[in-house]
Amino acid sequence: MKHLIDSIDLSVADIERLLDLADDISNHPVKYQDACKYKKLATLFFEPSTRTRLSFEAAMLELGGSVLGFSSADSSSATKGESIADTARTVACYADIIAMRHPKEGSAYVAAQSVDIPIVNAGDGGHNHPTQTLTDLLTIRREKKRLDNFTIGFCGDLKFGRTVHSLIKALSRYENINFIMISPEELQIPEYLKEDVFKKNNITLTEVERMEDVMPKLDILYMTRVQRERFFNEADYVRLKDSYILDLDKLETAKKDLAILHPLPRVNEISVKVDNDSRACYFSQAMNGKHVRMALILDLLGVQV
Ligand code: NCD
């Protein structure tokens, strides 16, 4: 692996290698504390972020490396009209690896074409978010001890939610996963995923509107927020934003070992009362994000420990 742009770039072997390494890092952090000494990570975030940027930065710091970068387009030369390719080429003179988030689909790919150092896509518009996928896979593997043979429900904004798109692609590589999509009709997964992932691989896709109808079947429930920033008009967002609110009543019929995931940030879609339920995994998921990003940085930089 030279870059990580799309979750479909990850083979099952890549995923296993990275998740095993993430487990080893979290069990033996001291072993890795100087692994990236004198290496620099640049975080180029043209869009807001809390977990992704800070977990990337924490990951590099815990590997003994350093970080530089910007956290909004306003503070970069993008406001002066600089292209993504030129920004990437410039930053490649100052850093060993780049994590980049940008509102335009395909932006990380463009950056990767322009430089020799590894580029990690930290979210490109409504398209992809492969490091969140690694985070989600690590969380599922830690909770369920497997990455196959389960029923997963994706709920919320499945149209614009890039974490959903990326995770679906990665999970399509595993056996016997039952995919249930829970969304209003307007927020269903994009047509290209229905064709390229489900039809092409002969994977059954179930689409429903009511969460209650499928709750008892689920082993994993992947909640998402409605992606306000990708809507064309505010009225549609306001109409759809509270389509789903997961609360303790709705969990009555759920399995006792259901794992509730959410990439976060949460808006209204999970009641805070659910946070103390043993099935809520979203904060440990955020912690897992640091460990997989540490593993990914080591892998892409070719550092052996
Ligand atoms: C997600 C994203 O940026 O796509 N957040 C994250 O990275 N954990 C999900 C979201 O913003 O809704």
PDB file of C-alpha atoms and ligand atoms in Angstrom:
ATOM      1  CA  MET A   1       0.000   0.000   0.000  1.00  0.00           C
ATOM      2  CA  LYS A   2       1.389   3.393  -0.970  1.00  0.00           C
ATOM      3  CA  HIS A   3      -1.632   5.598  -0.255  1.00  0.00           C
ATOM      4  CA  LEU A   4      -5.042   5.018   1.308  1.00  0.00           C
ATOM      5  CA  ILE A   5      -7.663   6.753  -0.804  1.00  0.00           C
ATOM      6  CA  ASP A   6     -10.657   4.404  -0.916  1.00  0.00           C
ATOM      7  CA  SER A   7     -11.641   1.562   1.398  1.00  0.00           C
ATOM      8  CA  ILE A   8     -11.795  -0.684  -1.660  1.00  0.00           C
ATOM      9  CA  ASP A   9      -7.975  -0.303  -1.820  1.00  0.00           C
ATOM     10  CA  LEU A  10      -7.849  -2.480   1.303  1.00  0.00           C
ATOM     11  CA  SER A  11      -7.687  -6.228   0.750  1.00  0.00           C
ATOM     12  CA  VAL A  12      -8.814  -8.593   3.493  1.00  0.00           C
ATOM     13  CA  ALA A  13      -5.119  -9.272   4.164  1.00  0.00           C
ATOM     14  CA  ASP A  14      -4.413  -5.513   4.484  1.00  0.00           C
ATOM     15  CA  ILE A  15      -7.310  -5.126   6.902  1.00  0.00           C
ATOM     16  CA  GLU A  16      -6.158  -8.037   9.041  1.00  0.00           C
ATOM     17  CA  ARG A  17      -2.576  -6.806   9.103  1.00  0.00           C
ATOM     18  CA  LEU A  18      -3.609  -3.286  10.139  1.00  0.00           C
ATOM     19  CA  LEU A  19      -6.119  -4.398  12.779  1.00  0.00           C
ATOM     20  CA  ASP A  20      -3.627  -6.887  14.259  1.00  0.00           C
ATOM     21  CA  LEU A  21      -1.041  -4.123  14.427  1.00  0.00           C
ATOM     22  CA  ALA A  22      -3.584  -1.756  16.030  1.00  0.00           C
ATOM     23  CA  ASP A  23      -4.273  -4.413  18.685  1.00  0.00           C
ATOM     24  CA  ASP A  24      -0.574  -4.858  19.351  1.00  0.00           C
ATOM     25  CA  ILE A  25      -0.098  -1.088  19.630  1.00  0.00           C
ATOM     26  CA  SER A  26      -2.904  -0.752  22.157  1.00  0.00           C
ATOM     27  CA  ASN A  27      -1.531  -3.681  24.196  1.00  0.00           C
ATOM     28  CA  HIS A  28       2.126  -2.565  24.066  1.00  0.00           C
ATOM     29  CA  PRO A  29       2.191   1.229  23.531  1.00  0.00           C
ATOM     30  CA  VAL A  30       5.728   1.656  24.900  1.00  0.00           C
ATOM     31  CA  LYS A  31       7.132  -0.579  22.178  1.00  0.00           C
ATOM     32  CA  TYR A  32       6.001   1.945  19.565  1.00  0.00           C
ATOM     33  CA  GLN A  33       6.720   5.231  21.327  1.00  0.00           C
ATOM     34  CA  ASP A  34       9.779   6.131  19.241  1.00  0.00           C
ATOM     35  CA  ALA A  35       8.859   4.314  16.043  1.00  0.00           C
ATOM     36  CA  CYS A  36       8.349   7.531  14.043  1.00  0.00           C
ATOM     37  CA  LYS A  37      11.027   9.681  15.652  1.00  0.00           C
ATOM     38  CA  TYR A  38      12.016  12.493  13.227  1.00  0.00           C
ATOM     39  CA  LYS A  39       9.029  11.746  10.961  1.00  0.00           C
ATOM     40  CA  LYS A  40       6.385  14.371  10.291  1.00  0.00           C
ATOM     41  CA  LEU A  41       2.686  14.036   9.587  1.00  0.00           C
ATOM     42  CA  ALA A  42       0.887  16.920   7.876  1.00  0.00           C
ATOM     43  CA  THR A  43      -2.851  17.197   8.488  1.00  0.00           C
ATOM     44  CA  LEU A  44      -4.496  19.248   5.738  1.00  0.00           C
ATOM     45  CA  PHE A  45      -8.098  19.748   6.792  1.00  0.00           C
ATOM     46  CA  PHE A  46     -10.176  21.884   4.453  1.00  0.00           C
ATOM     47  CA  GLU A  47     -13.317  20.758   6.362  1.00  0.00           C
ATOM     48  CA  PRO A  48     -14.163  20.649  10.079  1.00  0.00           C
ATOM     49  CA  SER A  49     -13.067  17.678  12.155  1.00  0.00           C
ATOM     50  CA  THR A  50     -12.545  16.732  15.772  1.00  0.00           C
ATOM     51  CA  ARG A  51     -11.873  13.000  15.957  1.00  0.00           C
ATOM     52  CA  THR A  52     -10.200  12.365  12.658  1.00  0.00           C
ATOM     53  CA  ARG A  53      -7.684  15.191  12.789  1.00  0.00           C
ATOM     54  CA  LEU A  54      -6.929  14.956  16.479  1.00  0.00           C
ATOM     55  CA  SER A  55      -6.664  11.166  16.460  1.00  0.00           C
ATOM     56  CA  PHE A  56      -4.278  11.384  13.504  1.00  0.00           C
ATOM     57  CA  GLU A  57      -2.191  13.932  15.376  1.00  0.00           C
ATOM     58  CA  ALA A  58      -2.310  11.966  18.642  1.00  0.00           C
ATOM     59  CA  ALA A  59      -1.364   8.846  16.671  1.00  0.00           C
ATOM     60  CA  MET A  60       1.768  10.475  15.233  1.00  0.00           C
ATOM     61  CA  LEU A  61       2.725  12.024  18.588  1.00  0.00           C
ATOM     62  CA  GLU A  62       2.359   8.651  20.339  1.00  0.00           C
ATOM     63  CA  LEU A  63       4.677   7.168  17.719  1.00  0.00           C
ATOM     64  CA  GLY A  64       7.288   9.766  18.662  1.00  0.00           C
ATOM     65  CA  GLY A  65       6.806  11.836  15.497  1.00  0.00           C
ATOM     66  CA  SER A  66       5.734  15.432  14.943  1.00  0.00           C
ATOM     67  CA  VAL A  67       2.741  17.066  13.314  1.00  0.00           C
ATOM     68  CA  LEU A  68       2.082  20.187  11.283  1.00  0.00           C
ATOM     69  CA  GLY A  69      -0.860  21.376   9.250  1.00  0.00           C
ATOM     70  CA  PHE A  70      -4.017  23.439   9.167  1.00  0.00           C
ATOM     71  CA  SER A  71      -7.525  22.801  10.391  1.00  0.00           C
ATOM     72  CA  SER A  72      -9.577  24.949   8.045  1.00  0.00           C
ATOM     73  CA  ALA A  73      -9.440  25.977   4.418  1.00  0.00           C
ATOM     74  CA  ASP A  74      -9.561  29.639   5.534  1.00  0.00           C
ATOM     75  CA  SER A  75      -6.080  29.441   6.992  1.00  0.00           C
ATOM     76  CA  SER A  76      -4.548  27.838   3.894  1.00  0.00           C
ATOM     77  CA  SER A  77      -3.672  29.194   0.447  1.00  0.00           C
ATOM     78  CA  ALA A  78      -6.813  27.487  -0.893  1.00  0.00           C
ATOM     79  CA  THR A  79      -8.507  30.827  -0.193  1.00  0.00           C
ATOM     80  CA  LYS A  80      -6.043  32.422  -2.644  1.00  0.00           C
ATOM     81  CA  GLY A  81      -7.029  29.904  -5.294  1.00  0.00           C
ATOM     82  CA  GLU A  82      -4.233  27.347  -4.959  1.00  0.00           C
ATOM     83  CA  SER A  83      -5.023  23.922  -6.429  1.00  0.00           C
ATOM     84  CA  ILE A  84      -5.049  20.723  -4.360  1.00  0.00           C
ATOM     85  CA  ALA A  85      -2.151  19.371  -6.432  1.00  0.00           C
ATOM     86  CA  ASP A  86       0.028  22.423  -5.747  1.00  0.00           C
ATOM     87  CA  THR A  87      -0.788  22.397  -2.030  1.00  0.00           C
ATOM     88  CA  ALA A  88       0.083  18.691  -1.825  1.00  0.00           C
ATOM     89  CA  ARG A  89       3.357  19.136  -3.734  1.00  0.00           C
ATOM     90  CA  THR A  90       4.370  21.939  -1.425  1.00  0.00           C
ATOM     91  CA  VAL A  91       3.511  20.128   1.785  1.00  0.00           C
ATOM     92  CA  ALA A  92       5.362  17.043   0.525  1.00  0.00           C
ATOM     93  CA  CYS A  93       8.538  19.151   0.848  1.00  0.00           C
ATOM     94  CA  TYR A  94       7.865  19.551   4.583  1.00  0.00           C
ATOM     95  CA  ALA A  95       6.315  16.258   5.726  1.00  0.00           C
ATOM     96  CA  ASP A  96       6.709  12.473   5.328  1.00  0.00           C
ATOM     97  CA  ILE A  97       2.998  11.642   5.138  1.00  0.00           C
ATOM     98  CA  ILE A  98      -0.190  13.639   4.572  1.00  0.00           C
ATOM     99  CA  ALA A  99      -3.704  13.118   5.931  1.00  0.00           C
ATOM    100  CA  MET A 100      -6.155  15.241   3.976  1.00  0.00           C
ATOM    101  CA  ARG A 101      -9.846  16.077   4.322  1.00  0.00           C
ATOM    102  CA  HIS A 102     -11.582  18.080   1.630  1.00  0.00           C
ATOM    103  CA  PRO A 103     -15.218  18.778   0.649  1.00  0.00           C
ATOM    104  CA  LYS A 104     -14.641  17.698  -2.963  1.00  0.00           C
ATOM    105  CA  GLU A 105     -15.008  14.056  -3.952  1.00  0.00           C
ATOM    106  CA  GLY A 106     -11.784  12.726  -5.472  1.00  0.00           C
ATOM    107  CA  SER A 107      -9.535  15.356  -3.877  1.00  0.00           C
ATOM    108  CA  ALA A 108      -7.293  12.869  -2.043  1.00  0.00           C
ATOM    109  CA  TYR A 109      -6.880  10.947  -5.280  1.00  0.00           C
ATOM    110  CA  VAL A 110      -5.739  14.112  -7.046  1.00  0.00           C
ATOM    111  CA  ALA A 111      -3.252  14.803  -4.253  1.00  0.00           C
ATOM    112  CA  ALA A 112      -1.922  11.238  -4.478  1.00  0.00           C
ATOM    113  CA  GLN A 113      -1.244  11.704  -8.209  1.00  0.00           C
ATOM    114  CA  SER A 114       0.876  14.751  -7.451  1.00  0.00           C
ATOM    115  CA  VAL A 115       3.319  13.552  -4.773  1.00  0.00           C
ATOM    116  CA  ASP A 116       5.627  10.674  -3.839  1.00  0.00           C
ATOM    117  CA  ILE A 117       4.839  10.586  -0.116  1.00  0.00           C
ATOM    118  CA  PRO A 118       1.827   8.624   1.220  1.00  0.00           C
ATOM    119  CA  ILE A 119      -1.541  10.389   1.107  1.00  0.00           C
ATOM    120  CA  VAL A 120      -4.350   9.298   3.402  1.00  0.00           C
ATOM    121  CA  ASN A 121      -7.881  10.297   2.563  1.00  0.00           C
ATOM    122  CA  ALA A 122      -9.394  11.617   5.784  1.00  0.00           C
ATOM    123  CA  GLY A 123     -12.744  12.229   4.052  1.00  0.00           C
ATOM    124  CA  ASP A 124     -13.488  13.497   0.530  1.00  0.00           C
ATOM    125  CA  GLY A 125     -16.928  15.076   0.323  1.00  0.00           C
ATOM    126  CA  GLY A 126     -19.782  12.588   0.476  1.00  0.00           C
ATOM    127  CA  HIS A 127     -17.602   9.894  -1.071  1.00  0.00           C
ATOM    128  CA  ASN A 128     -15.183   8.004   1.146  1.00  0.00           C
ATOM    129  CA  HIS A 129     -13.601   7.897   4.579  1.00  0.00           C
ATOM    130  CA  PRO A 130     -11.358   4.827   4.698  1.00  0.00           C
ATOM    131  CA  THR A 131      -9.651   5.466   8.047  1.00  0.00           C
ATOM    132  CA  GLN A 132     -13.077   5.667   9.694  1.00  0.00           C
ATOM    133  CA  THR A 133     -13.724   2.296   8.070  1.00  0.00           C
ATOM    134  CA  LEU A 134     -10.625   0.831   9.708  1.00  0.00           C
ATOM    135  CA  THR A 135     -11.856   2.294  12.990  1.00  0.00           C
ATOM    136  CA  ASP A 136     -15.278   0.726  12.476  1.00  0.00           C
ATOM    137  CA  LEU A 137     -13.797  -2.638  11.513  1.00  0.00           C
ATOM    138  CA  LEU A 138     -11.564  -2.674  14.577  1.00  0.00           C
ATOM    139  CA  THR A 139     -14.572  -1.859  16.741  1.00  0.00           C
ATOM    140  CA  ILE A 140     -16.669  -4.603  15.159  1.00  0.00           C
ATOM    141  CA  ARG A 141     -13.835  -7.114  15.498  1.00  0.00           C
ATOM    142  CA  ARG A 142     -13.287  -6.189  19.135  1.00  0.00           C
ATOM    143  CA  GLU A 143     -17.004  -6.441  19.924  1.00  0.00           C
ATOM    144  CA  LYS A 144     -17.953  -9.475  17.849  1.00  0.00           C
ATOM    145  CA  LYS A 145     -14.593 -11.267  17.497  1.00  0.00           C
ATOM    146  CA  ARG A 146     -15.276 -11.627  13.774  1.00  0.00           C
ATOM    147  CA  LEU A 147     -15.824  -9.643  10.585  1.00  0.00           C
ATOM    148  CA  ASP A 148     -18.273 -12.031   8.930  1.00  0.00           C
ATOM    149  CA  ASN A 149     -21.605 -13.712   9.598  1.00  0.00           C
ATOM    150  CA  PHE A 150     -23.670 -10.921  11.081  1.00  0.00           C
ATOM    151  CA  THR A 151     -26.579  -8.604  10.373  1.00  0.00           C
ATOM    152  CA  ILE A 152     -25.721  -4.916  10.249  1.00  0.00           C
ATOM    153  CA  GLY A 153     -28.220  -2.064  10.037  1.00  0.00           C
ATOM    154  CA  PHE A 154     -27.058   1.290   8.681  1.00  0.00           C
ATOM    155  CA  CYS A 155     -29.382   4.067   9.818  1.00  0.00           C
ATOM    156  CA  GLY A 156     -29.783   7.732   8.894  1.00  0.00           C
ATOM    157  CA  ASP A 157     -28.228   9.671   6.052  1.00  0.00           C
ATOM    158  CA  LEU A 158     -27.014   6.872   3.800  1.00  0.00           C
ATOM    159  CA  LYS A 159     -26.919   9.148   0.755  1.00  0.00           C
ATOM    160  CA  PHE A 160     -24.300  11.640   1.901  1.00  0.00           C
ATOM    161  CA  GLY A 161     -22.684   9.666   4.729  1.00  0.00           C
ATOM    162  CA  ARG A 162     -19.200   8.844   3.468  1.00  0.00           C
ATOM    163  CA  THR A 163     -18.421   6.602   6.441  1.00  0.00           C
ATOM    164  CA  VAL A 164     -21.343   4.398   5.397  1.00  0.00           C
ATOM    165  CA  HIS A 165     -20.163   4.188   1.791  1.00  0.00           C
ATOM    166  CA  SER A 166     -16.652   3.220   2.808  1.00  0.00           C
ATOM    167  CA  LEU A 167     -17.715   0.650   5.385  1.00  0.00           C
ATOM    168  CA  ILE A 168     -20.159  -1.019   2.989  1.00  0.00           C
ATOM    169  CA  LYS A 169     -17.399  -1.444   0.410  1.00  0.00           C
ATOM    170  CA  ALA A 170     -15.005  -2.960   2.927  1.00  0.00           C
ATOM    171  CA  LEU A 171     -17.618  -5.307   4.425  1.00  0.00           C
ATOM    172  CA  SER A 172     -18.632  -6.527   0.962  1.00  0.00           C
ATOM    173  CA  ARG A 173     -15.385  -8.519   0.999  1.00  0.00           C
ATOM    174  CA  TYR A 174     -16.546 -10.674   3.924  1.00  0.00           C
ATOM    175  CA  GLU A 175     -18.847 -13.710   3.948  1.00  0.00           C
ATOM    176  CA  ASN A 176     -22.468 -13.846   4.943  1.00  0.00           C
ATOM    177  CA  ILE A 177     -23.150 -10.287   5.987  1.00  0.00           C
ATOM    178  CA  ASN A 178     -26.772  -9.287   5.955  1.00  0.00           C
ATOM    179  CA  PHE A 179     -27.024  -5.576   5.057  1.00  0.00           C
ATOM    180  CA  ILE A 180     -30.128  -3.674   6.159  1.00  0.00           C
ATOM    181  CA  MET A 181     -30.385  -0.008   5.176  1.00  0.00           C
ATOM    182  CA  ILE A 182     -32.694   2.111   7.340  1.00  0.00           C
ATOM    183  CA  SER A 183     -33.378   5.551   5.866  1.00  0.00           C
ATOM    184  CA  PRO A 184     -36.033   7.831   4.431  1.00  0.00           C
ATOM    185  CA  GLU A 185     -36.397   7.232   0.695  1.00  0.00           C
ATOM    186  CA  GLU A 186     -34.571  10.475  -0.094  1.00  0.00           C
ATOM    187  CA  LEU A 187     -31.510   9.446   1.905  1.00  0.00           C
ATOM    188  CA  GLN A 188     -30.980   5.942   0.531  1.00  0.00           C
ATOM    189  CA  ILE A 189     -27.482   4.816  -0.463  1.00  0.00           C
ATOM    190  CA  PRO A 190     -26.345   6.100  -3.879  1.00  0.00           C
ATOM    191  CA  GLU A 191     -27.188   4.135  -7.007  1.00  0.00           C
ATOM    192  CA  TYR A 192     -23.514   3.479  -7.804  1.00  0.00           C
ATOM    193  CA  LEU A 193     -23.145   1.482  -4.587  1.00  0.00           C
ATOM    194  CA  LYS A 194     -26.281  -0.527  -5.318  1.00  0.00           C
ATOM    195  CA  GLU A 195     -24.808  -1.444  -8.708  1.00  0.00           C
ATOM    196  CA  ASP A 196     -21.084  -1.754  -8.015  1.00  0.00           C
ATOM    197  CA  VAL A 197     -21.197  -3.340  -4.594  1.00  0.00           C
ATOM    198  CA  PHE A 198     -24.501  -5.155  -4.175  1.00  0.00           C
ATOM    199  CA  LYS A 199     -25.608  -6.225  -7.659  1.00  0.00           C
ATOM    200  CA  LYS A 200     -22.132  -6.969  -8.975  1.00  0.00           C
ATOM    201  CA  ASN A 201     -21.238  -9.165  -6.009  1.00  0.00           C
ATOM    202  CA  ASN A 202     -24.686 -10.719  -5.678  1.00  0.00           C
ATOM    203  CA  ILE A 203     -25.122  -9.397  -2.150  1.00  0.00           C
ATOM    204  CA  THR A 204     -28.676  -8.980  -0.906  1.00  0.00           C
ATOM    205  CA  LEU A 205     -29.640  -5.480   0.128  1.00  0.00           C
ATOM    206  CA  THR A 206     -32.671  -4.801   2.301  1.00  0.00           C
ATOM    207  CA  GLU A 207     -34.014  -1.243   2.473  1.00  0.00           C
ATOM    208  CA  VAL A 208     -36.556  -0.178   5.101  1.00  0.00           C
ATOM    209  CA  GLU A 209     -37.822   3.098   6.515  1.00  0.00           C
ATOM    210  CA  ARG A 210     -38.667   2.105  10.090  1.00  0.00           C
ATOM    211  CA  MET A 211     -35.931   1.193  12.522  1.00  0.00           C
ATOM    212  CA  GLU A 212     -38.412  -0.619  14.791  1.00  0.00           C
ATOM    213  CA  ASP A 213     -39.225  -3.171  12.063  1.00  0.00           C
ATOM    214  CA  VAL A 214     -35.699  -4.572  11.958  1.00  0.00           C
ATOM    215  CA  MET A 215     -34.293  -3.879  15.415  1.00  0.00           C
ATOM    216  CA  PRO A 216     -34.601  -7.480  16.757  1.00  0.00           C
ATOM    217  CA  LYS A 217     -32.567  -8.844  13.845  1.00  0.00           C
ATOM    218  CA  LEU A 218     -29.532  -6.619  14.225  1.00  0.00           C
ATOM    219  CA  ASP A 219     -26.125  -7.625  15.573  1.00  0.00           C
ATOM    220  CA  ILE A 220     -24.702  -4.187  14.755  1.00  0.00           C
ATOM    221  CA  LEU A 221     -26.505  -0.872  14.408  1.00  0.00           C
ATOM    222  CA  TYR A 222     -24.486   1.827  12.636  1.00  0.00           C
ATOM    223  CA  MET A 223     -26.118   5.197  13.347  1.00  0.00           C
ATOM    224  CA  THR A 224     -25.260   8.353  11.404  1.00  0.00           C
ATOM    225  CA  ARG A 225     -26.151  12.023  11.542  1.00  0.00           C
ATOM    226  CA  VAL A 226     -27.933  13.784   8.704  1.00  0.00           C
ATOM    227  CA  GLN A 227     -25.139  15.565   6.800  1.00  0.00           C
ATOM    228  CA  ARG A 228     -26.396  19.135   6.860  1.00  0.00           C
ATOM    229  CA  GLU A 229     -23.402  20.552   4.966  1.00  0.00           C
ATOM    230  CA  ARG A 230     -24.120  18.401   1.895  1.00  0.00           C
ATOM    231  CA  PHE A 231     -27.784  19.397   1.465  1.00  0.00           C
ATOM    232  CA  PHE A 232     -28.771  21.713  -1.337  1.00  0.00           C
ATOM    233  CA  ASN A 233     -31.372  23.464   0.752  1.00  0.00           C
ATOM    234  CA  GLU A 234     -31.893  23.972   4.451  1.00  0.00           C
ATOM    235  CA  ALA A 235     -35.637  23.151   4.312  1.00  0.00           C
ATOM    236  CA  ASP A 236     -34.891  19.565   3.261  1.00  0.00           C
ATOM    237  CA  TYR A 237     -32.365  19.227   6.055  1.00  0.00           C
ATOM    238  CA  VAL A 238     -34.820  20.540   8.642  1.00  0.00           C
ATOM    239  CA  ARG A 239     -37.510  18.141   7.403  1.00  0.00           C
ATOM    240  CA  LEU A 240     -35.207  15.102   7.532  1.00  0.00           C
ATOM    241  CA  LYS A 241     -32.841  15.817  10.396  1.00  0.00           C
ATOM    242  CA  ASP A 242     -34.805  14.056  13.122  1.00  0.00           C
ATOM    243  CA  SER A 243     -35.914  11.078  11.041  1.00  0.00           C
ATOM    244  CA  TYR A 244     -34.360   8.709  13.573  1.00  0.00           C
ATOM    245  CA  ILE A 245     -33.734   9.087  17.257  1.00  0.00           C
ATOM    246  CA  LEU A 246     -32.421   6.002  18.990  1.00  0.00           C
ATOM    247  CA  ASP A 247     -33.560   5.833  22.608  1.00  0.00           C
ATOM    248  CA  LEU A 248     -33.893   3.193  25.306  1.00  0.00           C
ATOM    249  CA  ASP A 249     -37.512   2.419  24.285  1.00  0.00           C
ATOM    250  CA  LYS A 250     -36.450   1.539  20.751  1.00  0.00           C
ATOM    251  CA  LEU A 251     -33.725  -0.703  22.155  1.00  0.00           C
ATOM    252  CA  GLU A 252     -36.300  -2.798  24.098  1.00  0.00           C
ATOM    253  CA  THR A 253     -36.604  -5.273  21.255  1.00  0.00           C
ATOM    254  CA  ALA A 254     -32.907  -5.277  20.365  1.00  0.00           C
ATOM    255  CA  LYS A 255     -30.492  -8.138  21.005  1.00  0.00           C
ATOM    256  CA  LYS A 256     -28.724  -8.048  24.343  1.00  0.00           C
ATOM    257  CA  ASP A 257     -25.360  -8.104  22.575  1.00  0.00           C
ATOM    258  CA  LEU A 258     -26.197  -5.552  19.892  1.00  0.00           C
ATOM    259  CA  ALA A 259     -23.223  -3.249  19.171  1.00  0.00           C
ATOM    260  CA  ILE A 260     -24.248   0.355  18.536  1.00  0.00           C
ATOM    261  CA  LEU A 261     -21.692   2.251  16.469  1.00  0.00           C
ATOM    262  CA  HIS A 262     -21.636   5.875  15.352  1.00  0.00           C
ATOM    263  CA  PRO A 263     -18.685   7.611  13.664  1.00  0.00           C
ATOM    264  CA  LEU A 264     -19.634  10.777  15.616  1.00  0.00           C
ATOM    265  CA  PRO A 265     -20.306  13.695  15.842  1.00  0.00           C
ATOM    266  CA  ARG A 266     -23.767  12.937  17.161  1.00  0.00           C
ATOM    267  CA  VAL A 267     -26.463  15.558  16.802  1.00  0.00           C
ATOM    268  CA  ASN A 268     -29.870  14.210  17.929  1.00  0.00           C
ATOM    269  CA  GLU A 269     -29.907  10.721  16.531  1.00  0.00           C
ATOM    270  CA  ILE A 270     -28.872   8.905  19.718  1.00  0.00           C
ATOM    271  CA  SER A 271     -30.359   9.910  23.046  1.00  0.00           C
ATOM    272  CA  VAL A 272     -27.643  10.554  25.648  1.00  0.00           C
ATOM    273  CA  LYS A 273     -29.508   8.052  27.845  1.00  0.00           C
ATOM    274  CA  VAL A 274     -28.196   5.309  25.550  1.00  0.00           C
ATOM    275  CA  ASP A 275     -24.576   6.255  26.343  1.00  0.00           C
ATOM    276  CA  ASN A 276     -24.544   4.224  29.554  1.00  0.00           C
ATOM    277  CA  ASP A 277     -26.103   1.153  27.956  1.00  0.00           C
ATOM    278  CA  SER A 278     -23.558  -1.664  27.595  1.00  0.00           C
ATOM    279  CA  ARG A 279     -24.425  -1.853  23.895  1.00  0.00           C
ATOM    280  CA  ALA A 280     -23.162   1.672  23.153  1.00  0.00           C
ATOM    281  CA  CYS A 281     -19.726   1.395  21.536  1.00  0.00           C
ATOM    282  CA  TYR A 282     -19.290   4.824  19.964  1.00  0.00           C
ATOM    283  CA  PHE A 283     -16.843   6.282  22.459  1.00  0.00           C
ATOM    284  CA  SER A 284     -14.614   3.214  22.451  1.00  0.00           C
ATOM    285  CA  GLN A 285     -14.872   3.437  18.651  1.00  0.00           C
ATOM    286  CA  ALA A 286     -13.339   6.933  18.863  1.00  0.00           C
ATOM    287  CA  MET A 287     -10.436   5.502  20.899  1.00  0.00           C
ATOM    288  CA  ASN A 288      -9.984   2.697  18.380  1.00  0.00           C
ATOM    289  CA  GLY A 289      -9.549   5.390  15.722  1.00  0.00           C
ATOM    290  CA  LYS A 290      -6.244   6.431  17.245  1.00  0.00           C
ATOM    291  CA  HIS A 291      -4.883   2.883  17.294  1.00  0.00           C
ATOM    292  CA  VAL A 292      -5.771   2.106  13.676  1.00  0.00           C
ATOM    293  CA  ARG A 293      -4.283   5.404  12.533  1.00  0.00           C
ATOM    294  CA  MET A 294      -1.062   4.574  14.381  1.00  0.00           C
ATOM    295  CA  ALA A 295      -1.013   1.233  12.573  1.00  0.00           C
ATOM    296  CA  LEU A 296      -1.709   2.884   9.235  1.00  0.00           C
ATOM    297  CA  ILE A 297       1.041   5.493   9.652  1.00  0.00           C
ATOM    298  CA  LEU A 298       3.572   2.742  10.460  1.00  0.00           C
ATOM    299  CA  ASP A 299       2.421   0.661   7.513  1.00  0.00           C
ATOM    300  CA  LEU A 300       2.484   3.472   4.955  1.00  0.00           C
ATOM    301  CA  LEU A 301       5.866   4.739   6.154  1.00  0.00           C
ATOM    302  CA  GLY A 302       7.232   1.176   6.057  1.00  0.00           C
ATOM    303  CA  VAL A 303       8.380   1.378   9.658  1.00  0.00           C
ATOM    304  CA  GLN A 304       9.086  -2.030  11.244  1.00  0.00           C
ATOM    305  CA  VAL A 305       8.979  -2.320  15.030  1.00  0.00           C
TER     306      VAL A 305
HETATM  307  C1  NCD B   1     -17.629  11.516  10.032  1.00  0.00           C
HETATM  308  C2  NCD B   1     -17.200  12.247   8.765  1.00  0.00           C
HETATM  309  O1  NCD B   1     -16.450  13.231   8.853  1.00  0.00           O
HETATM  310  O2  NCD B   1     -17.605  11.795   7.719  1.00  0.00           O
HETATM  311  N1  NCD B   1     -16.966  11.961  11.177  1.00  0.00           N
HETATM  312  C3  NCD B   1     -15.790  11.360  11.524  1.00  0.00           C
HETATM  313  O3  NCD B   1     -14.812  11.449  10.824  1.00  0.00           O
HETATM  314  N2  NCD B   1     -15.772  10.609  12.642  1.00  0.00           N
HETATM  315  C4  NCD B   1     -19.091  11.462  10.211  1.00  0.00           C
HETATM  316  C5  NCD B   1     -19.857  12.740  10.214  1.00  0.00           C
HETATM  317  O4  NCD B   1     -19.302  13.830  10.090  1.00  0.00           O
HETATM  318  O5  NCD B   1     -21.067  12.642  10.337  1.00  0.00           O
END
